[in-house]
Amino acid sequence: MSVNEQQESTMVIEKSELQQSVSDVIADKVSTEPFRIPSGQHHVHGWNLFLLKRKFRLQFAKMVLQRYGFSRKAVAVIRNLKKKNIQIHGPTAFRKWVHASGKNYFYLYAAGYPSASLQRMMQQEMDRLDQPDTLQLRFAFLAITKKCALRCEHCFEWDNINQKEVLSYADLRNIVLKLIDAGITQLHLSGGEPLLRVKEIVQLAKEFSSVLDIWVLTSGFNGTAENIALLKESGVCGFAVSIDHYLPEEHDRFRKHSGSFEQATQTIHFARALDMPVALSVCTTRAFCTEEHLHNYLELARQLDVSFVQILEPKAVGNYSGKDVLLQEHHIRQLESFYLKYNRDVQYKNYPIIVYHGYYQRRSGCFTSGNRALYIDTNGEAMSCPFCHCSSGNLLREDAKTIISRMRMKGCSSFGTSTI
């Protein structure tokens, strides 16, 4: 086949793909309305998931066509974003999404669908294809307090815990405004224990939840029914609750606080009773990285009816500083196998979606380090992530984009900056 014939063949394929996208958008009579999930369904799979994904893809195709028109560029964008998705999540599609509070979630660090925040996120991903050096962020972690009643074995903020507070509400608000200017669509509030500043979270949510999905990362301490209801009413999207073992006594030992397992599970019950999405967050130590422990933990997560399970690897920072805690190769293989199995096998369709950052980090680099996210500690210092304690500047004194540019030049010391 000659070069001209190859080019003509490629153009025919591209035209066919675009024509299909256009005809799908035109033919879909409900393209301007959100897909309705049956009442009470939390994990979406099977036929309902097929229809939901179709709806999502049609709306995304419409966004691409509105931006690029009927062109070769439009086809390239669709192909590139599909490729990115495979690089991040693996070659086989997840068999479930999550439905909560009227929105649908396919990933813990993506805004709910349908929402203006998710549309902005998708526009940002197209911006990256047009201008790879864009300084936009997708999400940010903001530690809002140094106070905490626990003494967790793996605490990354150990050196700041229960010191004098630095960030006033005015400071927090100013930082959030700078992060919004940098493009974030999600804000994850941590600490210390953020639920010790419920009043400030409520104020932030009332002002910013219309443009951000706001999550609270908590141990469950102070997660009373009244506080959870107040946060829901103010606009908080969901909670990530730390539980580090399926056995209550082992979790309490890890957290060095009697009753912390009960506090965590109560917080989850209160949030799910209000139909809020909830993630469990677990630090998988070497001893925990066995098939038995991981399966039992997922059984607990299923019983608690949570939406996601986030796997975090131990890092030698904070209370683990100077300690030999990094996972070894066989632990990583165990976690990757677990991640793929429970997200893709049909027998686990009613289990939570597993989020394992190590999977894509070892293949495509780190999404934090100013690439799509960063971490702001309790002094306002901007770090690559909660586990990389090297400041790139202070958001109380500098604008976010200056700091992001500086941070990207450093990159991630463990996994390198993301290539996608």
CSV table of C-alpha atoms in Angstrom, one decimal:
chain,number,residue,atom,x,y,z
A,1,MET,CA,0.0,0.0,0.0
A,2,SER,CA,1.4,3.4,-1.0
A,3,VAL,CA,1.7,6.3,1.5
A,4,ASN,CA,-1.2,8.1,-0.2
A,5,GLU,CA,-3.4,5.0,0.1
A,6,GLN,CA,-2.4,4.6,3.8
A,7,GLN,CA,-3.3,8.2,4.5
A,8,GLU,CA,-6.7,7.8,2.7
A,9,SER,CA,-7.4,4.6,4.6
A,10,THR,CA,-6.6,6.4,7.9
A,11,MET,CA,-8.9,9.3,7.0
A,12,VAL,CA,-11.7,6.9,6.2
A,13,ILE,CA,-11.3,5.2,9.6
A,14,GLU,CA,-11.2,8.6,11.4
A,15,LYS,CA,-14.2,9.8,9.5
A,16,SER,CA,-16.1,6.7,10.4
A,17,GLU,CA,-15.3,7.1,14.1
A,18,LEU,CA,-16.4,10.7,14.1
A,19,GLN,CA,-19.6,9.9,12.1
A,20,GLN,CA,-20.5,7.3,14.7
A,21,SER,CA,-19.9,9.7,17.5
A,22,VAL,CA,-22.0,12.4,15.8
A,23,SER,CA,-24.8,10.0,15.0
A,24,ASP,CA,-24.8,8.6,18.6
A,25,VAL,CA,-25.1,12.1,20.0
A,26,ILE,CA,-27.9,13.0,17.7
A,27,ALA,CA,-29.7,9.7,18.1
A,28,ASP,CA,-29.5,9.7,21.9
A,29,LYS,CA,-32.7,11.5,22.9
A,30,VAL,CA,-31.7,11.8,26.6
A,31,SER,CA,-28.2,13.3,25.9
A,32,THR,CA,-29.1,16.4,27.9
A,33,GLU,CA,-30.4,14.5,30.9
A,34,PRO,CA,-28.5,12.6,33.6
A,35,PHE,CA,-28.9,8.8,33.4
A,36,ARG,CA,-31.1,7.6,36.2
A,37,ILE,CA,-29.8,4.8,38.5
A,38,PRO,CA,-32.4,2.7,40.2
A,39,SER,CA,-33.2,4.0,43.7
A,40,GLY,CA,-31.0,2.5,46.5
A,41,GLN,CA,-28.4,1.1,44.2
A,42,HIS,CA,-24.8,1.9,45.4
A,43,HIS,CA,-22.6,-0.2,43.2
A,44,VAL,CA,-23.6,0.0,39.5
A,45,HIS,CA,-22.8,-2.9,37.2
A,46,GLY,CA,-24.2,-5.0,34.4
A,47,TRP,CA,-26.8,-3.5,32.1
A,48,ASN,CA,-27.1,-0.3,34.2
A,49,LEU,CA,-23.3,0.2,34.0
A,50,PHE,CA,-23.4,-0.3,30.3
A,51,LEU,CA,-26.0,2.4,29.9
A,52,LEU,CA,-24.3,4.7,32.3
A,53,LYS,CA,-20.9,4.4,30.5
A,54,ARG,CA,-22.7,4.9,27.1
A,55,LYS,CA,-24.3,8.1,28.4
A,56,PHE,CA,-21.0,9.4,29.8
A,57,ARG,CA,-19.1,8.6,26.5
A,58,LEU,CA,-21.7,10.3,24.4
A,59,GLN,CA,-21.5,13.5,26.5
A,60,PHE,CA,-17.7,13.4,26.3
A,61,ALA,CA,-17.8,12.9,22.5
A,62,LYS,CA,-20.1,15.9,22.3
A,63,MET,CA,-17.6,18.0,24.3
A,64,VAL,CA,-14.8,16.9,21.9
A,65,LEU,CA,-16.8,17.7,18.8
A,66,GLN,CA,-17.8,21.1,20.1
A,67,ARG,CA,-14.2,21.9,20.8
A,68,TYR,CA,-12.5,20.5,17.7
A,69,GLY,CA,-15.3,20.0,15.2
A,70,PHE,CA,-15.3,17.2,12.6
A,71,SER,CA,-11.5,16.8,12.4
A,72,ARG,CA,-8.6,14.5,12.7
A,73,LYS,CA,-7.7,16.3,15.9
A,74,ALA,CA,-11.0,15.2,17.5
A,75,VAL,CA,-10.3,11.5,16.7
A,76,ALA,CA,-6.7,11.9,18.1
A,77,VAL,CA,-8.0,13.3,21.4
A,78,ILE,CA,-10.5,10.5,21.9
A,79,ARG,CA,-7.8,7.9,21.2
A,80,ASN,CA,-5.3,9.6,23.4
A,81,LEU,CA,-7.7,9.8,26.4
A,82,LYS,CA,-8.6,6.2,26.0
A,83,LYS,CA,-4.9,5.3,26.0
A,84,LYS,CA,-4.4,7.4,29.2
A,85,ASN,CA,-7.2,5.5,30.9
A,86,ILE,CA,-5.6,2.2,30.1
A,87,GLN,CA,-2.2,3.4,31.4
A,88,ILE,CA,-3.8,4.5,34.7
A,89,HIS,CA,-6.3,1.7,35.4
A,90,GLY,CA,-5.0,-1.2,33.4
A,91,PRO,CA,-6.1,-2.9,30.1
A,92,THR,CA,-9.4,-4.3,31.3
A,93,ALA,CA,-12.4,-2.0,32.2
A,94,PHE,CA,-13.7,-1.9,35.8
A,95,ARG,CA,-16.9,-3.8,36.2
A,96,LYS,CA,-18.5,-1.3,38.5
A,97,TRP,CA,-19.0,2.4,39.3
A,98,VAL,CA,-20.4,3.9,42.4
A,99,HIS,CA,-23.7,5.8,42.8
A,100,ALA,CA,-24.3,8.1,45.8
A,101,SER,CA,-26.1,11.3,46.5
A,102,GLY,CA,-27.4,11.5,42.9
A,103,LYS,CA,-23.9,11.3,41.3
A,104,ASN,CA,-21.8,8.5,39.8
A,105,TYR,CA,-18.1,7.9,40.5
A,106,PHE,CA,-15.6,5.8,38.6
A,107,TYR,CA,-12.6,7.0,40.6
A,108,LEU,CA,-11.9,8.5,44.0
A,109,TYR,CA,-9.9,11.3,42.5
A,110,ALA,CA,-12.4,12.3,39.8
A,111,ALA,CA,-15.4,14.5,40.4
A,112,GLY,CA,-18.9,12.9,40.3
A,113,TYR,CA,-20.9,12.5,37.1
A,114,PRO,CA,-22.9,14.5,36.1
A,115,SER,CA,-21.4,17.7,37.4
A,116,ALA,CA,-19.8,20.9,36.2
A,117,SER,CA,-16.6,19.9,38.1
A,118,LEU,CA,-16.3,16.7,36.0
A,119,GLN,CA,-16.8,18.7,32.8
A,120,ARG,CA,-14.0,21.1,33.8
A,121,MET,CA,-11.8,18.1,34.6
A,122,MET,CA,-12.4,16.6,31.2
A,123,GLN,CA,-11.7,20.0,29.6
A,124,GLN,CA,-8.4,20.1,31.5
A,125,GLU,CA,-7.4,16.7,30.1
A,126,MET,CA,-8.0,18.1,26.6
A,127,ASP,CA,-6.0,21.2,27.6
A,128,ARG,CA,-3.1,18.9,28.5
A,129,LEU,CA,-3.1,17.3,25.0
A,130,ASP,CA,-3.1,20.8,23.4
A,131,GLN,CA,-0.6,22.3,25.8
A,132,PRO,CA,1.4,19.6,27.8
A,133,ASP,CA,3.1,22.2,30.1
A,134,THR,CA,-0.2,23.6,31.4
A,135,LEU,CA,0.0,24.5,35.1
A,136,GLN,CA,-3.5,23.3,35.9
A,137,LEU,CA,-4.2,21.0,38.8
A,138,ARG,CA,-7.1,18.4,39.2
A,139,PHE,CA,-7.2,18.1,43.0
A,140,ALA,CA,-5.4,19.1,46.2
A,141,PHE,CA,-4.9,17.9,49.7
A,142,LEU,CA,-5.1,20.6,52.4
A,143,ALA,CA,-4.2,19.8,56.0
A,144,ILE,CA,-6.4,22.2,58.0
A,145,THR,CA,-5.4,21.4,61.6
A,146,LYS,CA,-2.4,20.1,63.6
A,147,LYS,CA,-4.7,18.7,66.4
A,148,CYS,CA,-5.3,15.0,66.7
A,149,ALA,CA,-6.2,12.7,69.6
A,150,LEU,CA,-4.6,9.6,68.0
A,151,ARG,CA,-0.9,8.6,67.7
A,152,CYS,CA,-1.0,6.6,64.5
A,153,GLU,CA,2.0,4.3,63.7
A,154,HIS,CA,2.4,5.6,60.2
A,155,CYS,CA,1.4,9.3,60.7
A,156,PHE,CA,3.1,11.4,58.0
A,157,GLU,CA,2.4,14.7,59.9
A,158,TRP,CA,4.0,13.4,63.1
A,159,ASP,CA,6.3,16.4,63.6
A,160,ASN,CA,3.5,18.9,63.4
A,161,ILE,CA,0.8,17.0,65.4
A,162,ASN,CA,-0.6,19.0,68.4
A,163,GLN,CA,1.7,22.0,67.8
A,164,LYS,CA,0.3,25.5,67.8
A,165,GLU,CA,-2.1,26.1,64.9
A,166,VAL,CA,-0.9,28.4,62.1
A,167,LEU,CA,-3.8,28.4,59.6
A,168,SER,CA,-6.7,30.7,60.5
A,169,TYR,CA,-10.0,30.4,58.6
A,170,ALA,CA,-9.0,33.4,56.5
A,171,ASP,CA,-5.8,31.6,55.6
A,172,LEU,CA,-7.7,28.4,54.6
A,173,ARG,CA,-10.1,30.4,52.4
A,174,ASN,CA,-7.2,32.3,50.8
A,175,ILE,CA,-5.4,29.0,50.0
A,176,VAL,CA,-8.6,27.5,48.5
A,177,LEU,CA,-9.1,30.5,46.3
A,178,LYS,CA,-5.5,30.1,45.0
A,179,LEU,CA,-6.1,26.4,44.3
A,180,ILE,CA,-9.3,27.1,42.5
A,181,ASP,CA,-7.4,29.6,40.3
A,182,ALA,CA,-5.0,26.8,39.6
A,183,GLY,CA,-7.9,24.7,38.3
A,184,ILE,CA,-8.7,22.1,41.0
A,185,THR,CA,-12.1,20.4,40.8
A,186,GLN,CA,-11.6,18.3,44.0
A,187,LEU,CA,-10.4,19.4,47.5
A,188,HIS,CA,-9.5,16.7,50.1
A,189,LEU,CA,-9.3,18.2,53.6
A,190,SER,CA,-7.0,16.4,56.1
A,191,GLY,CA,-5.0,17.1,59.2
A,192,GLY,CA,-4.3,16.2,62.0
A,193,GLU,CA,-8.0,15.4,62.5
A,194,PRO,CA,-10.1,17.7,60.3
A,195,LEU,CA,-13.3,16.9,62.1
A,196,LEU,CA,-11.9,18.9,65.0
A,197,ARG,CA,-12.6,22.0,62.8
A,198,VAL,CA,-16.1,21.1,61.7
A,199,LYS,CA,-17.2,24.8,61.8
A,200,GLU,CA,-14.5,25.8,59.3
A,201,ILE,CA,-15.2,22.9,57.0
A,202,VAL,CA,-18.9,23.9,57.0
A,203,GLN,CA,-17.9,27.5,56.0
A,204,LEU,CA,-15.6,26.3,53.2
A,205,ALA,CA,-18.3,23.9,51.9
A,206,LYS,CA,-21.0,26.5,51.9
A,207,GLU,CA,-18.8,28.8,49.8
A,208,PHE,CA,-17.0,26.4,47.5
A,209,SER,CA,-19.0,23.2,47.1
A,210,SER,CA,-20.8,24.6,44.0
A,211,VAL,CA,-17.4,24.5,42.2
A,212,LEU,CA,-15.5,21.8,44.0
A,213,ASP,CA,-16.1,18.2,45.2
A,214,ILE,CA,-15.0,18.5,48.8
A,215,TRP,CA,-13.9,15.3,50.7
A,216,VAL,CA,-12.9,15.0,54.3
A,217,LEU,CA,-10.1,12.6,55.2
A,218,THR,CA,-10.7,11.4,58.8
A,219,SER,CA,-10.0,8.8,61.5
A,220,GLY,CA,-13.6,9.1,62.5
A,221,PHE,CA,-12.8,11.0,65.7
A,222,ASN,CA,-15.6,13.5,66.3
A,223,GLY,CA,-17.6,11.9,63.5
A,224,THR,CA,-20.9,12.2,65.3
A,225,ALA,CA,-24.3,11.9,63.6
A,226,GLU,CA,-24.9,15.6,64.1
A,227,ASN,CA,-21.5,16.6,62.6
A,228,ILE,CA,-21.9,14.3,59.5
A,229,ALA,CA,-25.4,15.6,58.8
A,230,LEU,CA,-24.2,19.2,59.2
A,231,LEU,CA,-21.3,18.6,56.7
A,232,LYS,CA,-23.7,16.9,54.3
A,233,GLU,CA,-26.1,19.8,54.4
A,234,SER,CA,-23.3,22.3,53.9
A,235,GLY,CA,-22.2,20.6,50.7
A,236,VAL,CA,-19.4,18.2,51.6
A,237,CYS,CA,-19.3,15.5,49.0
A,238,GLY,CA,-17.9,12.5,50.9
A,239,PHE,CA,-15.5,11.0,53.4
A,240,ALA,CA,-12.3,9.0,53.3
A,241,VAL,CA,-12.1,7.1,56.6
A,242,SER,CA,-8.8,5.5,57.8
A,243,ILE,CA,-9.2,1.9,59.0
A,244,ASP,CA,-5.9,0.0,59.0
A,245,HIS,CA,-7.1,-3.5,60.0
A,246,TYR,CA,-10.3,-5.6,59.8
A,247,LEU,CA,-9.8,-6.6,63.5
A,248,PRO,CA,-10.9,-3.8,65.9
A,249,GLU,CA,-8.1,-4.5,68.4
A,250,GLU,CA,-5.4,-4.5,65.7
A,251,HIS,CA,-6.7,-1.2,64.3
A,252,ASP,CA,-6.8,0.4,67.7
A,253,ARG,CA,-3.2,-0.8,68.4
A,254,PHE,CA,-2.0,0.7,65.1
A,255,ARG,CA,-3.7,4.0,65.9
A,256,LYS,CA,-2.8,3.8,69.6
A,257,HIS,CA,-6.2,4.9,70.6
A,258,SER,CA,-8.8,2.6,72.3
A,259,GLY,CA,-12.2,2.8,70.5
A,260,SER,CA,-10.9,4.3,67.3
A,261,PHE,CA,-12.2,1.4,65.2
A,262,GLU,CA,-15.7,2.0,66.6
A,263,GLN,CA,-15.4,5.7,65.9
A,264,ALA,CA,-14.4,5.0,62.3
A,265,THR,CA,-17.2,2.6,61.6
A,266,GLN,CA,-19.8,4.8,63.2
A,267,THR,CA,-18.7,7.7,61.0
A,268,ILE,CA,-19.1,5.4,58.0
A,269,HIS,CA,-22.6,4.3,59.1
A,270,PHE,CA,-23.7,7.9,59.6
A,271,ALA,CA,-22.3,9.0,56.1
A,272,ARG,CA,-23.8,6.1,54.2
A,273,ALA,CA,-27.2,6.6,56.0
A,274,LEU,CA,-27.1,9.9,54.2
A,275,ASP,CA,-26.2,8.3,50.9
A,276,MET,CA,-22.7,9.9,50.9
A,277,PRO,CA,-19.8,8.2,49.1
A,278,VAL,CA,-17.2,6.8,51.5
A,279,ALA,CA,-13.7,5.5,51.0
A,280,LEU,CA,-11.7,3.3,53.3
A,281,SER,CA,-8.0,4.2,53.4
A,282,VAL,CA,-5.6,1.5,54.6
A,283,CYS,CA,-1.8,1.6,55.1
A,284,THR,CA,-0.7,-1.8,53.8
A,285,THR,CA,2.4,-2.7,55.9
A,286,ARG,CA,4.6,-5.7,54.9
A,287,ALA,CA,2.8,-7.9,57.5
A,288,PHE,CA,-0.6,-6.9,56.0
A,289,CYS,CA,0.3,-7.7,52.4
A,290,THR,CA,-1.1,-11.3,52.3
A,291,GLU,CA,-4.1,-12.6,50.3
A,292,GLU,CA,-5.9,-13.5,53.6
A,293,HIS,CA,-5.5,-10.1,55.2
A,294,LEU,CA,-6.5,-8.2,52.0
A,295,HIS,CA,-9.5,-10.4,51.3
A,296,ASN,CA,-10.7,-10.1,54.9
A,297,TYR,CA,-10.3,-6.3,54.7
A,298,LEU,CA,-12.4,-6.2,51.5
A,299,GLU,CA,-15.1,-8.3,53.3
A,300,LEU,CA,-15.2,-5.6,56.0
A,301,ALA,CA,-15.4,-2.9,53.4
A,302,ARG,CA,-18.3,-4.7,51.7
A,303,GLN,CA,-20.2,-5.1,55.0
A,304,LEU,CA,-19.7,-1.4,55.7
A,305,ASP,CA,-21.1,-0.7,52.2
A,306,VAL,CA,-18.3,1.8,51.3
A,307,SER,CA,-17.7,3.1,47.8
A,308,PHE,CA,-13.9,2.8,47.5
A,309,VAL,CA,-10.9,1.2,49.2
A,310,GLN,CA,-7.7,3.2,48.9
A,311,ILE,CA,-4.4,1.4,49.3
A,312,LEU,CA,-1.5,3.4,50.6
A,313,GLU,CA,2.0,2.1,50.8
A,314,PRO,CA,4.1,2.9,54.0
A,315,LYS,CA,6.7,5.6,53.5
A,316,ALA,CA,9.7,6.4,55.7
A,317,VAL,CA,8.4,9.8,56.7
A,318,GLY,CA,6.7,11.2,59.8
A,319,ASN,CA,6.5,8.6,62.5
A,320,TYR,CA,8.0,6.1,60.1
A,321,SER,CA,11.0,8.3,59.5
A,322,GLY,CA,14.3,6.4,59.4
A,323,LYS,CA,12.5,3.0,59.6
A,324,ASP,CA,12.7,0.1,57.2
A,325,VAL,CA,9.1,0.1,56.1
A,326,LEU,CA,9.1,0.2,52.3
A,327,LEU,CA,7.3,-2.7,50.6
A,328,GLN,CA,9.3,-5.3,48.8
A,329,GLU,CA,8.8,-6.6,45.3
A,330,HIS,CA,6.6,-9.6,46.3
A,331,HIS,CA,4.4,-7.3,48.4
A,332,ILE,CA,3.9,-5.0,45.4
A,333,ARG,CA,3.0,-8.0,43.2
A,334,GLN,CA,0.5,-9.1,45.7
A,335,LEU,CA,-1.2,-5.7,45.8
A,336,GLU,CA,-1.3,-5.4,42.1
A,337,SER,CA,-2.9,-8.8,41.7
A,338,PHE,CA,-5.4,-7.9,44.4
A,339,TYR,CA,-6.2,-4.6,42.7
A,340,LEU,CA,-6.9,-6.1,39.3
A,341,LYS,CA,-8.8,-9.1,40.6
A,342,TYR,CA,-11.3,-7.3,42.8
A,343,ASN,CA,-11.9,-4.5,40.3
A,344,ARG,CA,-12.5,-6.7,37.3
A,345,ASP,CA,-13.8,-10.2,38.3
A,346,VAL,CA,-17.6,-10.3,38.0
A,347,GLN,CA,-17.9,-12.2,41.3
A,348,TYR,CA,-16.7,-9.0,43.1
A,349,LYS,CA,-19.1,-6.6,41.4
A,350,ASN,CA,-20.7,-5.7,44.7
A,351,TYR,CA,-17.4,-4.9,46.4
A,352,PRO,CA,-15.9,-1.4,46.6
A,353,ILE,CA,-13.7,0.0,43.8
A,354,ILE,CA,-10.1,-0.3,44.8
A,355,VAL,CA,-7.7,2.6,44.3
A,356,TYR,CA,-4.1,1.7,44.3
A,357,HIS,CA,-1.7,4.5,43.3
A,358,GLY,CA,1.3,2.3,43.2
A,359,TYR,CA,-0.1,0.5,40.1
A,360,TYR,CA,0.0,3.5,37.8
A,361,GLN,CA,2.9,5.3,39.5
A,362,ARG,CA,5.3,2.5,38.6
A,363,ARG,CA,4.0,2.6,35.0
A,364,SER,CA,3.3,6.2,34.2
A,365,GLY,CA,4.9,8.3,37.0
A,366,CYS,CA,3.3,10.3,39.8
A,367,PHE,CA,0.2,12.4,39.4
A,368,THR,CA,1.1,14.7,42.4
A,369,SER,CA,4.3,16.8,42.5
A,370,GLY,CA,2.3,19.6,40.8
A,371,ASN,CA,1.4,17.4,37.9
A,372,ARG,CA,-2.3,17.0,38.7
A,373,ALA,CA,-2.2,17.5,42.5
A,374,LEU,CA,-0.2,18.7,45.5
A,375,TYR,CA,-0.3,18.7,49.3
A,376,ILE,CA,-0.5,21.8,51.6
A,377,ASP,CA,0.6,21.1,55.1
A,378,THR,CA,-0.6,22.7,58.4
A,379,ASN,CA,1.9,25.5,57.9
A,380,GLY,CA,0.8,26.4,54.4
A,381,GLU,CA,3.8,24.7,52.8
A,382,ALA,CA,3.2,23.2,49.4
A,383,MET,CA,4.6,19.7,49.1
A,384,SER,CA,4.6,17.2,46.3
A,385,CYS,CA,2.3,14.9,48.3
A,386,PRO,CA,1.6,14.0,51.9
A,387,PHE,CA,4.6,11.6,51.8
A,388,CYS,CA,7.2,13.9,50.2
A,389,HIS,CA,8.3,16.5,52.8
A,390,CYS,CA,10.1,19.0,50.7
A,391,SER,CA,8.5,22.4,50.4
A,392,SER,CA,8.3,24.2,47.0
A,393,GLY,CA,6.9,27.3,48.6
A,394,ASN,CA,4.2,28.6,51.0
A,395,LEU,CA,0.7,29.3,49.7
A,396,LEU,CA,0.2,32.0,52.3
A,397,ARG,CA,2.8,34.1,50.6
A,398,GLU,CA,3.0,33.0,46.9
A,399,ASP,CA,0.5,32.2,44.1
A,400,ALA,CA,-0.2,28.6,43.3
A,401,LYS,CA,1.1,28.6,39.7
A,402,THR,CA,4.5,29.9,40.7
A,403,ILE,CA,4.8,27.0,43.2
A,404,ILE,CA,3.5,24.4,40.8
A,405,SER,CA,6.1,25.4,38.2
A,406,ARG,CA,8.8,25.1,40.8
A,407,MET,CA,7.5,21.8,42.0
A,408,ARG,CA,7.4,20.3,38.6
A,409,MET,CA,11.0,21.1,38.0
A,410,LYS,CA,11.8,18.9,41.1
A,411,GLY,CA,9.5,16.1,40.1
A,412,CYS,CA,8.7,13.0,42.2
A,413,SER,CA,11.8,11.5,43.8
A,414,SER,CA,10.2,8.0,44.0
A,415,PHE,CA,8.3,7.6,40.7
A,416,GLY,CA,9.2,10.5,38.5
A,417,THR,CA,6.7,13.0,37.1
A,418,SER,CA,3.8,11.5,35.2
A,419,THR,CA,4.3,11.0,31.5
A,420,ILE,CA,0.6,11.1,30.7
